[in-house]
Short mmCIF file of C-alpha atoms in Angstrom, two decimals:
data_model
loop_
_atom_site.label_atom_id
_atom_site.label_comp_id
_atom_site.label_asym_id
_atom_site.label_seq_id
_atom_site.Cartn_x
_atom_site.Cartn_y
_atom_site.Cartn_z
CA UNK A 26 39.50 26.67 22.09
CA UNK A 27 37.63 25.25 25.03
CA UNK A 28 38.51 21.53 24.82
CA UNK A 29 37.03 18.65 26.78
CA UNK A 30 39.76 16.16 27.68
CA UNK A 31 38.25 12.89 28.86
CA UNK A 32 40.67 11.00 31.06
CA UNK A 33 42.45 14.30 31.52
CA UNK A 34 43.74 13.42 35.00
CA UNK A 35 45.52 10.30 33.71
CA UNK A 36 49.07 9.72 32.53
CA UNK A 37 48.74 10.95 28.95
CA UNK A 38 45.68 13.12 29.55
CA UNK A 39 47.38 15.27 32.20
CA UNK A 40 50.25 16.02 29.82
CA UNK A 41 47.74 16.98 27.11
CA UNK A 42 45.99 19.31 29.54
CA UNK A 43 49.31 21.02 30.34
CA UNK A 44 50.17 21.35 26.63
CA UNK A 45 46.75 22.83 25.81
CA UNK A 46 46.95 25.35 28.63
CA UNK A 47 50.48 26.36 27.58
CA UNK A 48 49.12 27.12 24.10
CA UNK A 49 46.33 29.33 25.47
CA UNK A 50 43.45 26.86 25.20
CA UNK A 51 40.94 26.10 27.98
CA UNK A 52 40.98 22.39 28.89
CA UNK A 53 37.95 20.96 30.68
CA UNK A 54 38.72 17.63 32.34
CA UNK A 55 36.28 14.76 32.82
CA UNK A 56 37.82 11.77 34.60
CA UNK A 57 36.34 8.88 36.59
CA UNK A 58 39.60 8.51 38.58
CA UNK A 59 39.52 4.72 38.27
CA UNK A 60 41.67 3.04 40.94
CA UNK A 61 43.73 1.17 38.31
CA UNK A 62 45.20 4.54 37.32
CA UNK A 63 44.68 6.62 40.47
CA UNK A 64 45.65 4.68 43.59
CA UNK A 65 46.32 7.87 45.57
CA UNK A 66 43.38 10.12 46.52
CA UNK A 67 43.24 13.26 44.33
CA UNK A 68 44.43 16.54 45.76
CA UNK A 69 44.00 19.32 43.18
CA UNK A 70 43.14 19.86 39.52
CA UNK A 71 45.88 19.93 36.88
CA UNK A 72 47.41 23.34 36.22
CA UNK A 73 45.52 25.25 33.57
CA UNK A 74 42.28 23.27 33.96
CA UNK A 75 39.27 25.49 33.28
CA UNK A 76 36.92 23.02 34.96
CA UNK A 77 37.22 19.56 36.48
CA UNK A 78 34.37 17.06 36.58
CA UNK A 79 35.00 13.86 38.53
CA UNK A 80 32.57 11.66 36.61
CA UNK A 81 32.56 8.64 34.34
CA UNK A 82 32.39 9.08 30.57
CA UNK A 83 29.49 6.61 30.63
CA UNK A 84 27.35 9.15 32.55
CA UNK A 85 25.20 11.05 29.99
CA UNK A 86 24.30 13.84 32.42
CA UNK A 87 27.93 14.47 33.28
CA UNK A 88 28.83 14.52 29.58
CA UNK A 89 26.10 17.04 28.83
CA UNK A 90 27.47 19.31 31.55
CA UNK A 91 31.08 18.85 30.46
CA UNK A 92 30.33 19.71 26.81
CA UNK A 93 28.78 23.13 27.51
CA UNK A 94 30.72 25.75 25.59
CA UNK A 95 33.19 23.19 24.24
CA UNK A 96 34.49 23.41 20.65
CA UNK A 97 36.41 20.10 20.50
CA UNK A 98 36.94 16.86 22.40
CA UNK A 99 40.19 15.01 23.09
CA UNK A 100 39.11 11.51 24.12
CA UNK A 101 41.74 9.82 26.29
CA UNK A 102 39.51 7.99 28.78
CA UNK A 103 40.04 4.25 28.47
CA UNK A 104 40.95 1.09 30.28
CA UNK A 105 44.43 0.36 28.94
CA UNK A 106 46.93 -2.50 28.72
CA UNK A 107 46.53 -6.19 28.11
CA UNK A 108 44.92 -6.78 31.49
CA UNK A 109 45.05 -9.88 33.63
CA UNK A 110 42.86 -12.40 31.81
CA UNK A 111 39.73 -12.84 29.71
CA UNK A 112 37.57 -12.01 32.74
CA UNK A 113 38.51 -8.36 32.09
CA UNK A 114 36.57 -8.38 28.79
CA UNK A 115 33.31 -6.78 30.05
CA UNK A 116 35.24 -4.01 31.78
CA UNK A 117 37.29 -3.22 28.66
CA UNK A 118 34.23 -3.16 26.40
CA UNK A 119 32.25 -1.06 28.86
CA UNK A 120 34.97 1.52 29.55
CA UNK A 121 36.31 1.81 26.03
CA UNK A 122 33.44 1.13 23.65
CA UNK A 123 30.30 1.89 25.63
CA UNK A 124 32.06 4.95 27.04
CA UNK A 125 32.95 6.14 23.54
CA UNK A 126 29.39 5.52 22.35
CA UNK A 127 28.01 7.67 25.16
CA UNK A 128 30.52 10.41 24.38
CA UNK A 129 29.71 10.46 20.66
CA UNK A 130 25.97 10.57 21.33
CA UNK A 131 26.47 13.48 23.72
CA UNK A 132 28.67 15.31 21.20
CA UNK A 133 25.99 14.90 18.54
CA UNK A 134 23.35 16.29 20.91
CA UNK A 135 25.59 19.23 21.85
CA UNK A 136 26.62 19.97 18.26
CA UNK A 137 30.34 19.46 18.95
CA UNK A 138 31.94 18.48 15.64
CA UNK A 139 35.65 17.92 16.32
CA UNK A 140 37.22 14.86 17.96
CA UNK A 141 40.75 13.62 18.59
CA UNK A 142 40.73 10.00 19.71
CA UNK A 143 43.49 8.18 21.59
CA UNK A 144 44.03 5.23 19.27
CA UNK A 145 46.65 2.52 19.59
CA UNK A 146 49.17 0.58 17.54
CA UNK A 147 47.59 -2.61 18.92
CA UNK A 148 44.99 -2.42 16.13
CA UNK A 149 47.63 -3.78 13.72
CA UNK A 150 48.32 -6.99 15.67
CA UNK A 151 51.73 -8.12 14.51
CA UNK A 152 53.68 -5.51 12.58
CA UNK A 153 55.05 -5.67 9.06
CA UNK A 154 57.08 -8.72 8.04
CA UNK A 155 58.94 -9.67 4.88
CA UNK A 156 59.85 -13.19 3.79
CA UNK A 157 62.97 -13.58 1.60
CA UNK A 158 60.93 -15.81 -0.73
CA UNK A 159 57.34 -14.53 -0.54
CA UNK A 160 57.79 -10.83 0.15
CA UNK A 161 55.28 -9.07 2.44
CA UNK A 162 53.41 -11.63 4.55
CA UNK A 163 51.05 -11.61 7.52
CA UNK A 164 51.92 -14.30 10.06
CA UNK A 165 49.15 -15.81 12.15
CA UNK A 166 49.01 -15.72 15.95
CA UNK A 167 51.89 -17.45 17.68
CA UNK A 168 51.05 -20.87 19.10
CA UNK A 169 51.36 -22.01 22.70
CA UNK A 170 53.62 -24.87 21.54
CA UNK A 171 56.06 -22.46 19.90
CA UNK A 172 56.04 -20.06 22.83
CA UNK A 173 56.55 -22.88 25.36
CA UNK A 174 59.52 -24.05 23.31
CA UNK A 175 61.04 -20.56 23.22
CA UNK A 176 60.29 -20.09 19.51
CA UNK A 177 59.19 -16.49 19.75
CA UNK A 178 59.72 -15.20 16.22
CA UNK A 179 56.77 -15.48 13.81
CA UNK A 180 57.47 -17.52 10.72
CA UNK A 181 56.35 -17.22 7.13
CA UNK A 182 52.84 -18.69 6.89
CA UNK A 183 53.69 -20.11 3.45
CA UNK A 184 57.17 -21.60 3.81
CA UNK A 185 58.05 -21.35 7.51
CA UNK A 186 61.12 -19.18 6.84
CA UNK A 187 62.46 -16.58 9.24
CA UNK A 188 60.96 -13.13 8.68
CA UNK A 189 62.40 -9.63 8.74
CA UNK A 190 60.31 -7.12 10.74
CA UNK A 191 59.64 -3.66 9.30
CA UNK A 192 57.60 -0.51 9.88
CA UNK A 193 53.84 -0.43 9.47
CA UNK A 194 52.01 2.50 7.95
CA UNK A 195 48.38 3.50 8.43
CA UNK A 196 47.24 1.45 5.42
CA UNK A 197 48.52 -1.82 6.90
CA UNK A 198 45.92 -4.52 7.58
CA UNK A 199 44.14 -4.20 10.94
CA UNK A 200 44.28 -7.38 12.99
CA UNK A 201 43.60 -6.86 16.73
CA UNK A 202 44.77 -9.92 18.69
CA UNK A 203 43.54 -9.33 22.23
CA UNK A 204 40.50 -7.84 23.94
CA UNK A 205 42.07 -4.42 24.51
CA UNK A 206 43.10 -4.23 20.85
CA UNK A 207 39.60 -5.15 19.71
CA UNK A 208 38.09 -2.37 21.82
CA UNK A 209 40.54 0.20 20.46
CA UNK A 210 39.66 -0.68 16.88
CA UNK A 211 35.96 -0.53 17.76
CA UNK A 212 36.51 2.99 19.09
CA UNK A 213 37.86 4.05 15.69
CA UNK A 214 34.92 2.47 13.88
CA UNK A 215 32.44 4.19 16.21
CA UNK A 216 34.16 7.55 15.71
CA UNK A 217 34.15 7.10 11.93
CA UNK A 218 30.44 6.25 11.98
CA UNK A 219 29.75 9.33 14.14
CA UNK A 220 31.69 11.55 11.74
CA UNK A 221 29.74 10.26 8.71
CA UNK A 222 26.38 10.63 10.45
CA UNK A 223 26.97 14.12 11.87
CA UNK A 224 29.45 15.71 9.47
CA UNK A 225 31.99 15.67 12.27
CA UNK A 226 35.76 15.66 11.89
CA UNK A 227 37.84 13.02 13.67
CA UNK A 228 41.49 12.15 14.10
CA UNK A 229 42.73 8.87 15.62
CA UNK A 230 46.29 9.04 16.93
CA UNK A 231 47.57 5.49 17.06
CA UNK A 232 49.95 5.71 19.99
CA UNK A 233 52.93 3.43 20.16
CA UNK A 234 54.62 2.64 23.50
CA UNK A 235 54.15 5.89 25.41
CA UNK A 236 56.37 6.40 28.44
CA UNK A 237 57.48 9.24 30.70
CA UNK A 238 56.82 11.01 34.00
CA UNK A 239 53.55 10.18 35.71
CA UNK A 240 53.09 6.60 34.54
CA UNK A 241 51.12 4.56 37.09
CA UNK A 242 53.10 2.00 39.05
CA UNK A 243 52.39 -1.49 40.37
CA UNK A 244 49.33 -2.14 38.20
CA UNK A 245 48.75 -4.95 35.69
CA UNK A 246 47.19 -2.40 33.33
CA UNK A 247 50.28 -0.21 32.78
CA UNK A 248 52.79 -0.42 29.95
CA UNK A 249 56.02 -2.38 29.94
CA UNK A 250 58.19 0.67 30.70
CA UNK A 251 56.12 1.23 33.83
CA UNK A 252 56.58 -2.41 34.90
CA UNK A 253 60.35 -2.01 34.66
CA UNK A 254 60.36 1.35 36.47
CA UNK A 255 58.17 -0.02 39.26
CA UNK A 256 60.52 -2.96 39.79
CA UNK A 257 63.54 -0.65 39.99
CA UNK A 258 61.73 1.57 42.51
CA UNK A 259 61.38 -1.55 44.70
CA UNK A 260 65.07 -2.35 44.28
CA UNK A 261 64.25 -5.36 42.08
CA UNK A 262 65.53 -6.38 38.66
CA UNK A 263 63.18 -5.68 35.73
CA UNK A 264 61.62 -8.93 34.51
CA UNK A 265 61.86 -9.14 30.71
CA UNK A 266 59.48 -11.56 28.99
CA UNK A 267 60.41 -13.84 26.09
CA UNK A 268 64.05 -13.25 25.09
CA UNK A 269 63.82 -9.46 25.24
CA UNK A 270 64.24 -9.03 21.48
CA UNK A 271 60.67 -7.83 20.90
CA UNK A 272 60.80 -4.59 18.90
CA UNK A 273 58.73 -1.61 19.99
CA UNK A 274 58.59 2.12 19.30
CA UNK A 275 58.92 4.01 22.59
CA UNK A 276 57.61 7.57 22.29
CA UNK A 277 57.77 10.18 25.04
CA UNK A 278 54.52 11.40 26.57
CA UNK A 279 55.29 15.08 25.95
CA UNK A 280 55.68 14.36 22.24
CA UNK A 281 52.34 12.54 22.27
CA UNK A 282 50.72 15.52 24.02
CA UNK A 283 52.09 17.82 21.32
CA UNK A 284 50.61 15.55 18.62
CA UNK A 285 47.20 15.88 20.26
CA UNK A 286 47.40 19.67 20.37
CA UNK A 287 48.47 19.86 16.73
CA UNK A 288 45.61 17.55 15.74
CA UNK A 289 43.08 19.68 17.59
CA UNK A 290 44.44 22.86 16.02
CA UNK A 291 44.24 21.32 12.54
CA UNK A 292 40.52 20.60 12.66
CA UNK A 293 39.39 23.67 10.74
CA UNK A 294 41.29 22.44 7.67
CA UNK A 295 39.82 18.93 7.68
CA UNK A 296 36.96 17.64 5.51
CA UNK A 297 33.65 16.99 7.21
CA UNK A 298 32.37 13.47 7.75
CA UNK A 299 35.68 11.61 7.95
CA UNK A 300 38.19 10.07 10.35
CA UNK A 301 41.93 10.24 9.62
CA UNK A 302 44.36 7.90 11.43
CA UNK A 303 47.97 8.74 12.27
CA UNK A 304 50.70 6.56 13.72
CA UNK A 305 52.26 8.36 16.67
CA UNK A 306 55.72 7.00 17.43
CA UNK A 307 59.37 7.95 17.45
CA UNK A 308 60.23 6.05 14.22
CA UNK A 309 63.26 4.64 16.08
CA UNK A 310 62.65 1.02 17.15
CA UNK A 311 64.18 -0.39 20.32
CA UNK A 312 63.82 -3.80 21.88
CA UNK A 313 62.12 -4.47 25.18
CA UNK A 314 65.52 -5.46 26.55
CA UNK A 315 66.93 -2.10 25.37
CA UNK A 316 64.37 -0.26 27.49
CA UNK A 317 64.93 -2.46 30.54
CA UNK A 318 68.72 -2.18 30.29
CA UNK A 319 68.73 1.58 29.74
CA UNK A 320 66.31 2.17 32.62
CA UNK A 321 68.30 -0.04 34.98
CA UNK A 322 71.53 1.74 34.11
CA UNK A 323 70.02 5.21 34.49
CA UNK A 324 68.41 4.21 37.80
CA UNK A 325 71.64 2.54 38.99
CA UNK A 326 69.60 -0.57 39.67
CA UNK A 327 70.04 -4.31 39.13
CA UNK A 328 70.44 -5.66 35.63
CA UNK A 329 67.29 -6.95 33.93
CA UNK A 330 66.45 -10.64 34.05
CA UNK A 331 65.40 -12.37 30.81
CA UNK A 332 62.69 -14.76 31.98
CA UNK A 333 61.45 -16.55 28.86
CA UNK A 334 57.90 -16.09 30.17
CA UNK A 335 55.21 -14.85 27.80
CA UNK A 336 51.66 -13.55 27.59
CA UNK A 337 49.56 -15.23 24.93
CA UNK A 338 47.96 -11.99 23.70
CA UNK A 339 51.28 -10.19 23.15
CA UNK A 340 52.65 -9.64 19.65
CA UNK A 341 56.32 -10.08 18.79
CA UNK A 342 57.23 -6.91 16.88
CA UNK A 343 55.22 -3.77 16.24
CA UNK A 344 56.96 -0.63 15.03
CA UNK A 345 55.58 2.05 12.76
CA UNK A 346 56.39 4.92 10.51
CA UNK A 347 54.86 8.22 11.60
CA UNK A 348 55.54 9.83 8.23
CA UNK A 349 51.91 10.83 7.71
CA UNK A 350 51.80 12.73 11.02
CA UNK A 351 55.08 14.44 10.23
CA UNK A 352 54.03 15.41 6.71
CA UNK A 353 50.47 16.53 7.38
CA UNK A 354 50.75 18.12 10.84
CA UNK A 355 54.42 19.08 10.95
CA UNK A 356 54.92 17.01 14.11
CA UNK A 357 58.41 16.00 15.16
CA UNK A 358 59.28 14.02 18.30
CA UNK A 359 61.62 16.16 20.39
CA UNK A 360 62.61 13.79 23.22
CA UNK A 361 65.21 11.19 22.21
CA UNK A 362 65.33 7.72 23.71
CA UNK A 363 68.42 8.25 25.87
CA UNK A 364 67.20 11.60 27.20
CA UNK A 365 63.69 10.34 27.84
CA UNK A 366 64.75 7.15 29.60
CA UNK A 367 67.19 9.02 31.85
CA UNK A 368 64.43 11.42 32.89
CA UNK A 369 61.93 8.61 33.38
CA UNK A 370 64.36 6.63 35.54
CA UNK A 371 64.20 9.36 38.18
CA UNK A 372 60.73 10.84 37.64
CA UNK A 373 57.80 10.34 39.98
CA UNK A 374 55.26 7.73 39.00
CA UNK A 375 51.53 8.11 39.41
CA UNK A 376 51.43 7.99 43.22
CA UNK A 377 53.83 10.91 43.41
CA UNK A 378 51.80 13.21 41.16
CA UNK A 379 48.84 15.36 42.19
CA UNK A 380 45.55 14.48 40.53
CA UNK A 381 42.47 16.65 40.58
CA UNK A 382 39.72 16.81 43.15
CA UNK A 383 36.06 17.60 42.50
CA UNK A 384 35.14 21.24 42.45
#
């Protein structure tokens, strides 16, 4: 297939481009090269790129050019992370939702029917919790008073009891709790509406905490693993928020790239007019402190510091089951936590990687 990969010069996108090329596909890359992800001037296109277009996904003319001869789209372009504060809201909505709207309109005009969307686990808000008395419950947002007092664990909304975190599946309630999360859910809704209106076929891969070679460094918009790796590169101790016991599902970027390729190759078997969501994680939860400690040890750097600080938009625990992706697409994560963290501890971050230049 000839596949348009938006954001294809970025952290995840560049790995998808490599995976597509290795499988004999022709990836076309459209990337705005935003400075939050590309601090170093680009030098050359990713290996295997059939064409590179240095343009914004919000540019209809560039989209029309990029979609010529394309059979499917892998939409990775987005402004990611929690951001700095609420002032980032217009930028998130513009990049993520307006950008997706422009892409879907251009796909409809070009007659391109297949879409794989980079979704996110943030659409769930807090993960699954069970109360010993009331069973499955959905705790509300954590309060400033509790967080200031170091009470980080959500409590049962009915009796106030301690809760046991579990794994969410794709049918769990959707409850985005920050601006980025709201834009990621809106992307799914827009893609579903496009599929119904055009008879298109869409897959949303709800990524969990993706990490690995090529993550950007020293930016407030990167993931927590990148924060820790950046600190270690400066010879500083990773700063762990709250008490470090937050549970996450860290999944390696090469496994995420493979999930995208499998989703694209499955399109011919999918029903028209529908979007199907898949959790994309390792199914092996680790705490934030686990990641910081393992990275520090592998990097031979200073031990992490548990700060007790917090960000109001963060959730406490979010881990998922990727059983649907395994069952329906035959996907299996290949990179284990210990192996992946050891590699990441010594791998180049975004400044050290070549990114494409305009042709």
